[in-house]
């Protein structure tokens, strides 16, 4: 029988536990989440377990990364079920602080990565990444892990966190986990729970179109043409395009012409009131 991990809500207790592990020579991985756990999160925990002796999972629905008209209040909060999943996934500790622990009265500091956060998600969701980097910096300082695991599902977030870690000299290794998908290709997401059955049936078109566009690009179709086609396919399927862009896989700089180096195709679409994001690699054509 797997052991239910202890649930810790204070910074002091978190640090005490992590320090105890360290004294016994264990390395520590942090997996930050907002809860409503699914198999995608669990795959990151498995990756953490392969790389570290102890795994801390944090669950914190971070108010500062939600815009005023976004779903902070509606965001699913399912801690008892999450704890069951964490038990099965053999996490060593659940850190679930309150909003007041993370943002005490008179909290006044913001960690903000510039440039990389201006486009894509950042253009549609101003302040979002500053909220993410501020809370991730706090989680890092609170838990002092050797490494932290993030999903490629949120590809821009992964690069922004890596940039912050380099710029602020956090001695923490960032490990990227691949996107886990439903059998029809839909990227797993806590927000998929918002989809009506009709929307759920259409949602896999997002990944299908991304795969098709990536294939066109690898077969030397010019970027502007392929993106134009992709927009058409998405809108034709009933997905309203927020953005569909081809970017350098490392810097997220815009690209034009043909794919000649590793690139990423990233998209956000609205399906009814639900906003879905996804991304896929684009391999340069050979020859
Ligand atoms: P969230 O709870 O949505 O903030 O996500 C927590 C972490 O899980 C982030 O690093 C996400 O990128 C990652 N994640 C979310 N969905 C998936 C997925 N389908 N596959 C792999 N990782 C994911």
PDB file of C-alpha atoms and ligand atoms in Angstrom:
ATOM      1  CA  UNK A   1       0.000   0.000   0.000  1.00  0.00           C
ATOM      2  CA  UNK A   2       1.394   3.365  -1.012  1.00  0.00           C
ATOM      3  CA  UNK A   3       1.671   5.955   1.738  1.00  0.00           C
ATOM      4  CA  UNK A   4      -0.429   9.139   1.559  1.00  0.00           C
ATOM      5  CA  UNK A   5       2.068  11.999   1.329  1.00  0.00           C
ATOM      6  CA  UNK A   6       1.986  14.558   4.146  1.00  0.00           C
ATOM      7  CA  UNK A   7       0.180  17.783   3.269  1.00  0.00           C
ATOM      8  CA  UNK A   8       2.233  20.792   4.302  1.00  0.00           C
ATOM      9  CA  UNK A   9       0.834  24.332   4.268  1.00  0.00           C
ATOM     10  CA  UNK A  10       3.570  26.382   5.935  1.00  0.00           C
ATOM     11  CA  UNK A  11       6.933  27.466   4.526  1.00  0.00           C
ATOM     12  CA  UNK A  12       8.642  26.572   7.805  1.00  0.00           C
ATOM     13  CA  UNK A  13       7.436  22.980   7.777  1.00  0.00           C
ATOM     14  CA  UNK A  14       8.241  22.594   4.072  1.00  0.00           C
ATOM     15  CA  UNK A  15      11.822  23.785   4.625  1.00  0.00           C
ATOM     16  CA  UNK A  16      12.257  21.551   7.680  1.00  0.00           C
ATOM     17  CA  UNK A  17      11.199  18.454   5.742  1.00  0.00           C
ATOM     18  CA  UNK A  18      13.318  19.266   2.677  1.00  0.00           C
ATOM     19  CA  UNK A  19      16.370  20.028   4.849  1.00  0.00           C
ATOM     20  CA  UNK A  20      15.928  16.678   6.615  1.00  0.00           C
ATOM     21  CA  UNK A  21      15.983  14.891   3.250  1.00  0.00           C
ATOM     22  CA  UNK A  22      19.060  16.788   2.177  1.00  0.00           C
ATOM     23  CA  UNK A  23      20.926  15.885   5.352  1.00  0.00           C
ATOM     24  CA  UNK A  24      20.280  12.257   4.444  1.00  0.00           C
ATOM     25  CA  UNK A  25      21.807  12.876   1.009  1.00  0.00           C
ATOM     26  CA  UNK A  26      18.569  12.882  -0.990  1.00  0.00           C
ATOM     27  CA  UNK A  27      18.140  15.132  -4.015  1.00  0.00           C
ATOM     28  CA  UNK A  28      14.823  16.954  -4.268  1.00  0.00           C
ATOM     29  CA  UNK A  29      12.580  17.715  -7.252  1.00  0.00           C
ATOM     30  CA  UNK A  30       9.689  20.171  -7.234  1.00  0.00           C
ATOM     31  CA  UNK A  31       6.667  19.741  -9.527  1.00  0.00           C
ATOM     32  CA  UNK A  32       4.584  22.942  -9.410  1.00  0.00           C
ATOM     33  CA  UNK A  33       0.895  22.571 -10.326  1.00  0.00           C
ATOM     34  CA  UNK A  34      -2.457  24.260  -9.852  1.00  0.00           C
ATOM     35  CA  UNK A  35      -4.105  20.952  -8.892  1.00  0.00           C
ATOM     36  CA  UNK A  36      -7.075  19.245 -10.566  1.00  0.00           C
ATOM     37  CA  UNK A  37      -4.426  16.683 -11.368  1.00  0.00           C
ATOM     38  CA  UNK A  38      -4.540  14.531 -14.491  1.00  0.00           C
ATOM     39  CA  UNK A  39      -2.249  11.997 -16.137  1.00  0.00           C
ATOM     40  CA  UNK A  40      -0.134  14.839 -17.616  1.00  0.00           C
ATOM     41  CA  UNK A  41       0.771  16.047 -14.130  1.00  0.00           C
ATOM     42  CA  UNK A  42       1.401  12.460 -13.022  1.00  0.00           C
ATOM     43  CA  UNK A  43       3.841  11.957 -15.911  1.00  0.00           C
ATOM     44  CA  UNK A  44       5.839  14.935 -14.616  1.00  0.00           C
ATOM     45  CA  UNK A  45       5.905  13.378 -11.141  1.00  0.00           C
ATOM     46  CA  UNK A  46       7.190  10.126 -12.646  1.00  0.00           C
ATOM     47  CA  UNK A  47       9.903  12.067 -14.473  1.00  0.00           C
ATOM     48  CA  UNK A  48      10.780  13.798 -11.188  1.00  0.00           C
ATOM     49  CA  UNK A  49      11.011  10.422  -9.424  1.00  0.00           C
ATOM     50  CA  UNK A  50      13.431   9.169 -12.085  1.00  0.00           C
ATOM     51  CA  UNK A  51      15.690  12.170 -11.515  1.00  0.00           C
ATOM     52  CA  UNK A  52      15.499  12.819  -7.776  1.00  0.00           C
ATOM     53  CA  UNK A  53      15.387  10.967  -4.458  1.00  0.00           C
ATOM     54  CA  UNK A  54      12.387  12.932  -3.156  1.00  0.00           C
ATOM     55  CA  UNK A  55       9.504  14.649  -4.967  1.00  0.00           C
ATOM     56  CA  UNK A  56       7.566  17.667  -3.694  1.00  0.00           C
ATOM     57  CA  UNK A  57       4.375  18.504  -5.598  1.00  0.00           C
ATOM     58  CA  UNK A  58       2.902  21.934  -5.034  1.00  0.00           C
ATOM     59  CA  UNK A  59      -0.744  22.778  -5.601  1.00  0.00           C
ATOM     60  CA  UNK A  60      -1.512  26.466  -5.637  1.00  0.00           C
ATOM     61  CA  UNK A  61      -4.112  28.194  -7.791  1.00  0.00           C
ATOM     62  CA  UNK A  62      -2.122  31.375  -8.186  1.00  0.00           C
ATOM     63  CA  UNK A  63      -4.395  34.448  -8.340  1.00  0.00           C
ATOM     64  CA  UNK A  64      -1.721  36.743  -9.821  1.00  0.00           C
ATOM     65  CA  UNK A  65      -1.441  34.750 -13.040  1.00  0.00           C
ATOM     66  CA  UNK A  66      -5.158  35.062 -13.839  1.00  0.00           C
ATOM     67  CA  UNK A  67      -6.530  38.119 -15.638  1.00  0.00           C
ATOM     68  CA  UNK A  68      -9.551  39.974 -14.181  1.00  0.00           C
ATOM     69  CA  UNK A  69     -11.960  38.249 -16.594  1.00  0.00           C
ATOM     70  CA  UNK A  70     -10.377  34.818 -16.390  1.00  0.00           C
ATOM     71  CA  UNK A  71     -11.417  31.702 -14.513  1.00  0.00           C
ATOM     72  CA  UNK A  72      -9.667  32.061 -11.120  1.00  0.00           C
ATOM     73  CA  UNK A  73     -12.864  31.528  -9.102  1.00  0.00           C
ATOM     74  CA  UNK A  74     -14.158  28.752 -11.358  1.00  0.00           C
ATOM     75  CA  UNK A  75     -10.795  26.927 -11.569  1.00  0.00           C
ATOM     76  CA  UNK A  76     -11.347  23.346 -10.325  1.00  0.00           C
ATOM     77  CA  UNK A  77     -10.137  22.691  -6.766  1.00  0.00           C
ATOM     78  CA  UNK A  78     -10.104  18.974  -6.007  1.00  0.00           C
ATOM     79  CA  UNK A  79      -7.562  18.444  -3.230  1.00  0.00           C
ATOM     80  CA  UNK A  80      -8.925  15.175  -1.743  1.00  0.00           C
ATOM     81  CA  UNK A  81      -8.893  13.508  -5.160  1.00  0.00           C
ATOM     82  CA  UNK A  82      -5.507  15.047  -5.975  1.00  0.00           C
ATOM     83  CA  UNK A  83      -4.119  13.558  -2.760  1.00  0.00           C
ATOM     84  CA  UNK A  84      -5.302  10.098  -3.823  1.00  0.00           C
ATOM     85  CA  UNK A  85      -3.560  10.502  -7.172  1.00  0.00           C
ATOM     86  CA  UNK A  86      -0.404  11.759  -5.454  1.00  0.00           C
ATOM     87  CA  UNK A  87      -0.455   8.691  -3.218  1.00  0.00           C
ATOM     88  CA  UNK A  88      -0.603   6.411  -6.250  1.00  0.00           C
ATOM     89  CA  UNK A  89       2.089   8.457  -8.009  1.00  0.00           C
ATOM     90  CA  UNK A  90       4.304   8.086  -4.908  1.00  0.00           C
ATOM     91  CA  UNK A  91       4.897  11.798  -4.367  1.00  0.00           C
ATOM     92  CA  UNK A  92       6.733  12.400  -1.091  1.00  0.00           C
ATOM     93  CA  UNK A  93       5.023  15.624  -0.037  1.00  0.00           C
ATOM     94  CA  UNK A  94       2.147  17.866  -1.085  1.00  0.00           C
ATOM     95  CA  UNK A  95       2.806  21.538  -0.505  1.00  0.00           C
ATOM     96  CA  UNK A  96      -0.519  23.393  -0.626  1.00  0.00           C
ATOM     97  CA  UNK A  97      -0.100  26.895   0.816  1.00  0.00           C
ATOM     98  CA  UNK A  98      -2.954  29.378   1.248  1.00  0.00           C
ATOM     99  CA  UNK A  99      -3.151  32.575  -0.795  1.00  0.00           C
ATOM    100  CA  UNK A 100      -2.236  34.480   2.367  1.00  0.00           C
ATOM    101  CA  UNK A 101       0.906  32.382   2.905  1.00  0.00           C
ATOM    102  CA  UNK A 102       2.030  33.155  -0.637  1.00  0.00           C
ATOM    103  CA  UNK A 103       0.884  36.785  -0.688  1.00  0.00           C
ATOM    104  CA  UNK A 104       0.851  38.183   2.848  1.00  0.00           C
ATOM    105  CA  UNK A 105      -0.480  41.689   3.454  1.00  0.00           C
ATOM    106  CA  UNK A 106       1.667  44.390   1.863  1.00  0.00           C
ATOM    107  CA  UNK A 107       3.296  41.951  -0.565  1.00  0.00           C
ATOM    108  CA  UNK A 108       4.934  44.246  -3.145  1.00  0.00           C
ATOM    109  CA  UNK A 109       7.473  42.340  -5.266  1.00  0.00           C
ATOM    110  CA  UNK A 110       7.204  41.070  -8.825  1.00  0.00           C
ATOM    111  CA  UNK A 111       9.576  38.900 -10.843  1.00  0.00           C
ATOM    112  CA  UNK A 112       9.128  39.684 -14.521  1.00  0.00           C
ATOM    113  CA  UNK A 113      11.015  38.212 -17.479  1.00  0.00           C
ATOM    114  CA  UNK A 114      11.016  40.793 -20.274  1.00  0.00           C
ATOM    115  CA  UNK A 115      10.921  40.223 -24.035  1.00  0.00           C
ATOM    116  CA  UNK A 116      10.108  36.532 -24.110  1.00  0.00           C
ATOM    117  CA  UNK A 117       6.803  37.233 -22.350  1.00  0.00           C
ATOM    118  CA  UNK A 118       5.578  39.968 -24.694  1.00  0.00           C
ATOM    119  CA  UNK A 119       4.126  37.796 -27.472  1.00  0.00           C
ATOM    120  CA  UNK A 120       1.908  34.709 -27.805  1.00  0.00           C
ATOM    121  CA  UNK A 121       0.340  33.968 -24.382  1.00  0.00           C
ATOM    122  CA  UNK A 122       1.742  37.239 -23.036  1.00  0.00           C
ATOM    123  CA  UNK A 123       0.012  39.306 -25.730  1.00  0.00           C
ATOM    124  CA  UNK A 124      -3.357  37.707 -24.994  1.00  0.00           C
ATOM    125  CA  UNK A 125      -2.885  37.547 -21.216  1.00  0.00           C
ATOM    126  CA  UNK A 126      -1.035  40.647 -19.952  1.00  0.00           C
ATOM    127  CA  UNK A 127       0.511  40.126 -16.470  1.00  0.00           C
ATOM    128  CA  UNK A 128       0.100  36.358 -16.773  1.00  0.00           C
ATOM    129  CA  UNK A 129       3.804  35.508 -16.948  1.00  0.00           C
ATOM    130  CA  UNK A 130       4.770  38.011 -14.258  1.00  0.00           C
ATOM    131  CA  UNK A 131       2.317  36.141 -12.028  1.00  0.00           C
ATOM    132  CA  UNK A 132       3.855  32.814 -13.037  1.00  0.00           C
ATOM    133  CA  UNK A 133       7.483  33.840 -12.546  1.00  0.00           C
ATOM    134  CA  UNK A 134       6.750  35.563  -9.241  1.00  0.00           C
ATOM    135  CA  UNK A 135       5.028  32.493  -7.812  1.00  0.00           C
ATOM    136  CA  UNK A 136       7.577  30.053  -9.263  1.00  0.00           C
ATOM    137  CA  UNK A 137      10.453  32.119  -7.814  1.00  0.00           C
ATOM    138  CA  UNK A 138       8.703  31.990  -4.440  1.00  0.00           C
ATOM    139  CA  UNK A 139       8.085  28.240  -4.678  1.00  0.00           C
ATOM    140  CA  UNK A 140      11.778  27.767  -5.529  1.00  0.00           C
ATOM    141  CA  UNK A 141      12.947  29.846  -2.575  1.00  0.00           C
ATOM    142  CA  UNK A 142      10.491  28.126  -0.249  1.00  0.00           C
ATOM    143  CA  UNK A 143      11.357  24.556  -1.210  1.00  0.00           C
ATOM    144  CA  UNK A 144      14.989  24.994  -2.362  1.00  0.00           C
ATOM    145  CA  UNK A 145      14.869  22.003  -4.744  1.00  0.00           C
ATOM    146  CA  UNK A 146      17.774  20.661  -6.819  1.00  0.00           C
ATOM    147  CA  UNK A 147      15.507  20.499  -9.854  1.00  0.00           C
ATOM    148  CA  UNK A 148      11.993  21.358 -10.989  1.00  0.00           C
ATOM    149  CA  UNK A 149       9.844  19.749 -13.668  1.00  0.00           C
ATOM    150  CA  UNK A 150       7.652  21.687 -16.123  1.00  0.00           C
ATOM    151  CA  UNK A 151       5.513  20.487 -19.033  1.00  0.00           C
ATOM    152  CA  UNK A 152       6.054  21.285 -22.704  1.00  0.00           C
ATOM    153  CA  UNK A 153       2.259  21.708 -22.824  1.00  0.00           C
ATOM    154  CA  UNK A 154       2.949  25.265 -21.632  1.00  0.00           C
ATOM    155  CA  UNK A 155       5.916  25.699 -23.931  1.00  0.00           C
ATOM    156  CA  UNK A 156       6.353  29.457 -23.563  1.00  0.00           C
ATOM    157  CA  UNK A 157       6.068  29.125 -19.775  1.00  0.00           C
ATOM    158  CA  UNK A 158       8.820  26.483 -19.829  1.00  0.00           C
ATOM    159  CA  UNK A 159      11.159  28.837 -21.724  1.00  0.00           C
ATOM    160  CA  UNK A 160      10.260  31.790 -19.503  1.00  0.00           C
ATOM    161  CA  UNK A 161      11.037  29.775 -16.360  1.00  0.00           C
ATOM    162  CA  UNK A 162      14.353  28.616 -17.860  1.00  0.00           C
ATOM    163  CA  UNK A 163      15.211  32.260 -18.671  1.00  0.00           C
ATOM    164  CA  UNK A 164      14.398  33.358 -15.109  1.00  0.00           C
ATOM    165  CA  UNK A 165      16.542  30.568 -13.646  1.00  0.00           C
ATOM    166  CA  UNK A 166      19.492  31.614 -15.811  1.00  0.00           C
ATOM    167  CA  UNK A 167      19.038  35.338 -15.253  1.00  0.00           C
ATOM    168  CA  UNK A 168      18.621  35.115 -11.469  1.00  0.00           C
ATOM    169  CA  UNK A 169      21.222  32.323 -10.983  1.00  0.00           C
ATOM    170  CA  UNK A 170      18.842  29.934  -9.239  1.00  0.00           C
ATOM    171  CA  UNK A 171      20.879  26.750  -8.676  1.00  0.00           C
ATOM    172  CA  UNK A 172      17.973  24.663  -9.952  1.00  0.00           C
ATOM    173  CA  UNK A 173      17.895  22.373 -12.971  1.00  0.00           C
ATOM    174  CA  UNK A 174      14.763  22.690 -15.097  1.00  0.00           C
ATOM    175  CA  UNK A 175      13.546  19.426 -16.585  1.00  0.00           C
ATOM    176  CA  UNK A 176      10.974  19.440 -19.407  1.00  0.00           C
ATOM    177  CA  UNK A 177       8.301  16.741 -19.704  1.00  0.00           C
ATOM    178  CA  UNK A 178       6.501  15.955 -22.992  1.00  0.00           C
ATOM    179  CA  UNK A 179       2.788  16.732 -23.416  1.00  0.00           C
ATOM    180  CA  UNK A 180       0.501  13.882 -22.451  1.00  0.00           C
ATOM    181  CA  UNK A 181      -2.537  13.534 -24.705  1.00  0.00           C
ATOM    182  CA  UNK A 182      -5.894  11.799 -24.744  1.00  0.00           C
ATOM    183  CA  UNK A 183      -6.101   8.974 -27.282  1.00  0.00           C
ATOM    184  CA  UNK A 184      -7.672  11.394 -29.811  1.00  0.00           C
ATOM    185  CA  UNK A 185      -4.714  13.796 -29.525  1.00  0.00           C
ATOM    186  CA  UNK A 186      -6.260  16.427 -27.238  1.00  0.00           C
ATOM    187  CA  UNK A 187      -3.598  17.672 -24.819  1.00  0.00           C
ATOM    188  CA  UNK A 188      -4.618  16.843 -21.257  1.00  0.00           C
ATOM    189  CA  UNK A 189      -5.547  19.942 -19.302  1.00  0.00           C
ATOM    190  CA  UNK A 190      -7.460  20.725 -16.122  1.00  0.00           C
ATOM    191  CA  UNK A 191      -9.487  23.148 -18.254  1.00  0.00           C
ATOM    192  CA  UNK A 192     -10.786  20.344 -20.521  1.00  0.00           C
ATOM    193  CA  UNK A 193     -13.343  19.758 -17.762  1.00  0.00           C
ATOM    194  CA  UNK A 194     -15.061  22.989 -18.892  1.00  0.00           C
ATOM    195  CA  UNK A 195     -15.830  21.577 -22.372  1.00  0.00           C
ATOM    196  CA  UNK A 196     -19.389  20.540 -23.224  1.00  0.00           C
ATOM    197  CA  UNK A 197     -19.688  17.110 -24.906  1.00  0.00           C
ATOM    198  CA  UNK A 198     -20.084  18.821 -28.298  1.00  0.00           C
ATOM    199  CA  UNK A 199     -17.019  20.995 -27.717  1.00  0.00           C
ATOM    200  CA  UNK A 200     -15.071  18.005 -26.437  1.00  0.00           C
ATOM    201  CA  UNK A 201     -15.750  16.236 -29.739  1.00  0.00           C
ATOM    202  CA  UNK A 202     -14.299  19.173 -31.714  1.00  0.00           C
ATOM    203  CA  UNK A 203     -11.338  19.915 -29.406  1.00  0.00           C
ATOM    204  CA  UNK A 204      -8.961  17.250 -30.835  1.00  0.00           C
ATOM    205  CA  UNK A 205      -9.014  19.175 -34.143  1.00  0.00           C
ATOM    206  CA  UNK A 206      -6.570  21.619 -32.561  1.00  0.00           C
ATOM    207  CA  UNK A 207      -3.806  19.042 -32.311  1.00  0.00           C
ATOM    208  CA  UNK A 208      -4.752  17.410 -35.615  1.00  0.00           C
ATOM    209  CA  UNK A 209      -4.369  20.736 -37.423  1.00  0.00           C
ATOM    210  CA  UNK A 210      -1.077  21.493 -35.664  1.00  0.00           C
ATOM    211  CA  UNK A 211       0.256  18.105 -36.781  1.00  0.00           C
ATOM    212  CA  UNK A 212      -0.904  18.763 -40.365  1.00  0.00           C
ATOM    213  CA  UNK A 213       0.660  22.234 -40.459  1.00  0.00           C
ATOM    214  CA  UNK A 214       3.920  20.910 -38.972  1.00  0.00           C
ATOM    215  CA  UNK A 215       3.997  18.262 -41.691  1.00  0.00           C
ATOM    216  CA  UNK A 216       3.446  20.887 -44.402  1.00  0.00           C
ATOM    217  CA  UNK A 217       6.285  22.966 -42.972  1.00  0.00           C
ATOM    218  CA  UNK A 218       8.663  20.009 -42.820  1.00  0.00           C
ATOM    219  CA  UNK A 219       7.753  19.328 -46.459  1.00  0.00           C
ATOM    220  CA  UNK A 220       9.052  22.826 -47.324  1.00  0.00           C
ATOM    221  CA  UNK A 221       5.833  24.766 -47.549  1.00  0.00           C
ATOM    222  CA  UNK A 222       6.612  28.446 -46.813  1.00  0.00           C
ATOM    223  CA  UNK A 223       5.761  29.474 -43.242  1.00  0.00           C
ATOM    224  CA  UNK A 224       3.238  32.202 -44.166  1.00  0.00           C
ATOM    225  CA  UNK A 225       1.359  29.832 -46.483  1.00  0.00           C
ATOM    226  CA  UNK A 226       1.249  27.002 -43.948  1.00  0.00           C
ATOM    227  CA  UNK A 227       0.031  29.314 -41.182  1.00  0.00           C
ATOM    228  CA  UNK A 228      -2.641  30.737 -43.470  1.00  0.00           C
ATOM    229  CA  UNK A 229      -3.839  27.218 -44.256  1.00  0.00           C
ATOM    230  CA  UNK A 230      -3.751  26.228 -40.577  1.00  0.00           C
ATOM    231  CA  UNK A 231      -5.891  29.201 -39.558  1.00  0.00           C
ATOM    232  CA  UNK A 232      -8.388  28.230 -42.218  1.00  0.00           C
ATOM    233  CA  UNK A 233      -8.517  24.614 -41.020  1.00  0.00           C
ATOM    234  CA  UNK A 234      -8.951  25.665 -37.382  1.00  0.00           C
ATOM    235  CA  UNK A 235     -11.684  28.207 -38.107  1.00  0.00           C
ATOM    236  CA  UNK A 236     -13.353  25.680 -40.433  1.00  0.00           C
ATOM    237  CA  UNK A 237     -13.513  23.228 -37.526  1.00  0.00           C
ATOM    238  CA  UNK A 238     -15.207  25.854 -35.334  1.00  0.00           C
ATOM    239  CA  UNK A 239     -12.097  26.846 -33.368  1.00  0.00           C
ATOM    240  CA  UNK A 240     -11.644  30.620 -33.121  1.00  0.00           C
ATOM    241  CA  UNK A 241      -7.941  31.360 -33.503  1.00  0.00           C
ATOM    242  CA  UNK A 242      -6.319  33.578 -30.869  1.00  0.00           C
ATOM    243  CA  UNK A 243      -2.872  32.944 -32.325  1.00  0.00           C
ATOM    244  CA  UNK A 244      -1.160  30.384 -34.549  1.00  0.00           C
ATOM    245  CA  UNK A 245       2.544  31.058 -34.902  1.00  0.00           C
ATOM    246  CA  UNK A 246       5.804  29.467 -35.952  1.00  0.00           C
ATOM    247  CA  UNK A 247       8.718  30.345 -33.683  1.00  0.00           C
ATOM    248  CA  UNK A 248      12.319  29.408 -33.091  1.00  0.00           C
ATOM    249  CA  UNK A 249      12.216  26.471 -30.658  1.00  0.00           C
ATOM    250  CA  UNK A 250      14.734  27.997 -28.236  1.00  0.00           C
ATOM    251  CA  UNK A 251      14.229  31.771 -28.390  1.00  0.00           C
ATOM    252  CA  UNK A 252      10.623  31.982 -29.630  1.00  0.00           C
ATOM    253  CA  UNK A 253      11.789  34.582 -32.180  1.00  0.00           C
ATOM    254  CA  UNK A 254       9.483  34.921 -35.189  1.00  0.00           C
ATOM    255  CA  UNK A 255      10.552  33.023 -38.299  1.00  0.00           C
ATOM    256  CA  UNK A 256       9.747  33.514 -41.951  1.00  0.00           C
ATOM    257  CA  UNK A 257      10.586  31.827 -45.219  1.00  0.00           C
ATOM    258  CA  UNK A 258      11.147  28.105 -44.736  1.00  0.00           C
ATOM    259  CA  UNK A 259      11.966  25.982 -41.707  1.00  0.00           C
ATOM    260  CA  UNK A 260      15.735  25.509 -41.597  1.00  0.00           C
ATOM    261  CA  UNK A 261      16.308  25.020 -37.853  1.00  0.00           C
ATOM    262  CA  UNK A 262      14.329  23.485 -34.963  1.00  0.00           C
ATOM    263  CA  UNK A 263      11.060  25.384 -34.634  1.00  0.00           C
ATOM    264  CA  UNK A 264       7.826  25.200 -32.687  1.00  0.00           C
ATOM    265  CA  UNK A 265       4.266  25.688 -33.868  1.00  0.00           C
ATOM    266  CA  UNK A 266       2.181  27.233 -31.081  1.00  0.00           C
ATOM    267  CA  UNK A 267      -1.539  27.967 -30.956  1.00  0.00           C
ATOM    268  CA  UNK A 268      -4.316  29.217 -28.730  1.00  0.00           C
ATOM    269  CA  UNK A 269      -7.948  28.885 -29.778  1.00  0.00           C
ATOM    270  CA  UNK A 270     -11.330  29.549 -28.281  1.00  0.00           C
ATOM    271  CA  UNK A 271     -13.920  26.828 -28.320  1.00  0.00           C
ATOM    272  CA  UNK A 272     -17.048  28.498 -27.004  1.00  0.00           C
ATOM    273  CA  UNK A 273     -15.768  30.216 -23.876  1.00  0.00           C
ATOM    274  CA  UNK A 274     -12.945  27.751 -23.264  1.00  0.00           C
ATOM    275  CA  UNK A 275      -9.437  28.736 -24.322  1.00  0.00           C
ATOM    276  CA  UNK A 276      -7.213  25.828 -25.379  1.00  0.00           C
ATOM    277  CA  UNK A 277      -3.468  25.948 -26.040  1.00  0.00           C
ATOM    278  CA  UNK A 278      -1.196  23.428 -27.681  1.00  0.00           C
ATOM    279  CA  UNK A 279       2.146  23.262 -29.480  1.00  0.00           C
ATOM    280  CA  UNK A 280       4.182  20.789 -31.508  1.00  0.00           C
ATOM    281  CA  UNK A 281       7.781  20.600 -32.720  1.00  0.00           C
ATOM    282  CA  UNK A 282       8.571  21.267 -36.378  1.00  0.00           C
ATOM    283  CA  UNK A 283      11.516  19.379 -37.724  1.00  0.00           C
ATOM    284  CA  UNK A 284      13.560  21.016 -40.467  1.00  0.00           C
ATOM    285  CA  UNK A 285      13.258  19.287 -43.830  1.00  0.00           C
ATOM    286  CA  UNK A 286      16.224  17.172 -44.836  1.00  0.00           C
ATOM    287  CA  UNK A 287      18.223  17.750 -48.003  1.00  0.00           C
TER     288      UNK A 287
HETATM  289  P1  LIG B   1      -1.028  23.450 -14.340  1.00  0.00           P
HETATM  290  O1  LIG B   1      -1.583  22.678 -13.184  1.00  0.00           O
HETATM  291  O2  LIG B   1      -1.939  23.534 -15.506  1.00  0.00           O
HETATM  292  O3  LIG B   1      -0.445  24.782 -13.910  1.00  0.00           O
HETATM  293  O4  LIG B   1       0.210  22.613 -14.873  1.00  0.00           O
HETATM  294  C1  LIG B   1       1.245  22.217 -14.009  1.00  0.00           C
HETATM  295  C2  LIG B   1       2.360  21.618 -14.822  1.00  0.00           C
HETATM  296  O5  LIG B   1       1.873  20.501 -15.547  1.00  0.00           O
HETATM  297  C3  LIG B   1       2.939  22.600 -15.852  1.00  0.00           C
HETATM  298  O6  LIG B   1       4.353  22.429 -15.895  1.00  0.00           O
HETATM  299  C4  LIG B   1       2.274  22.151 -17.127  1.00  0.00           C
HETATM  300  O7  LIG B   1       3.025  22.462 -18.274  1.00  0.00           O
HETATM  301  C5  LIG B   1       2.199  20.661 -16.913  1.00  0.00           C
HETATM  302  N1  LIG B   1       1.165  20.045 -17.743  1.00  0.00           N
HETATM  303  C6  LIG B   1      -0.104  20.480 -17.936  1.00  0.00           C
HETATM  304  N2  LIG B   1      -0.741  19.695 -18.827  1.00  0.00           N
HETATM  305  C7  LIG B   1       0.151  18.738 -19.211  1.00  0.00           C
HETATM  306  C8  LIG B   1       0.107  17.633 -20.113  1.00  0.00           C
HETATM  307  N3  LIG B   1      -0.993  17.346 -20.810  1.00  0.00           N
HETATM  308  N4  LIG B   1       1.209  16.866 -20.261  1.00  0.00           N
HETATM  309  C9  LIG B   1       2.351  17.148 -19.562  1.00  0.00           C
HETATM  310  N5  LIG B   1       2.452  18.179 -18.689  1.00  0.00           N
HETATM  311  C10 LIG B   1       1.370  18.962 -18.519  1.00  0.00           C
END
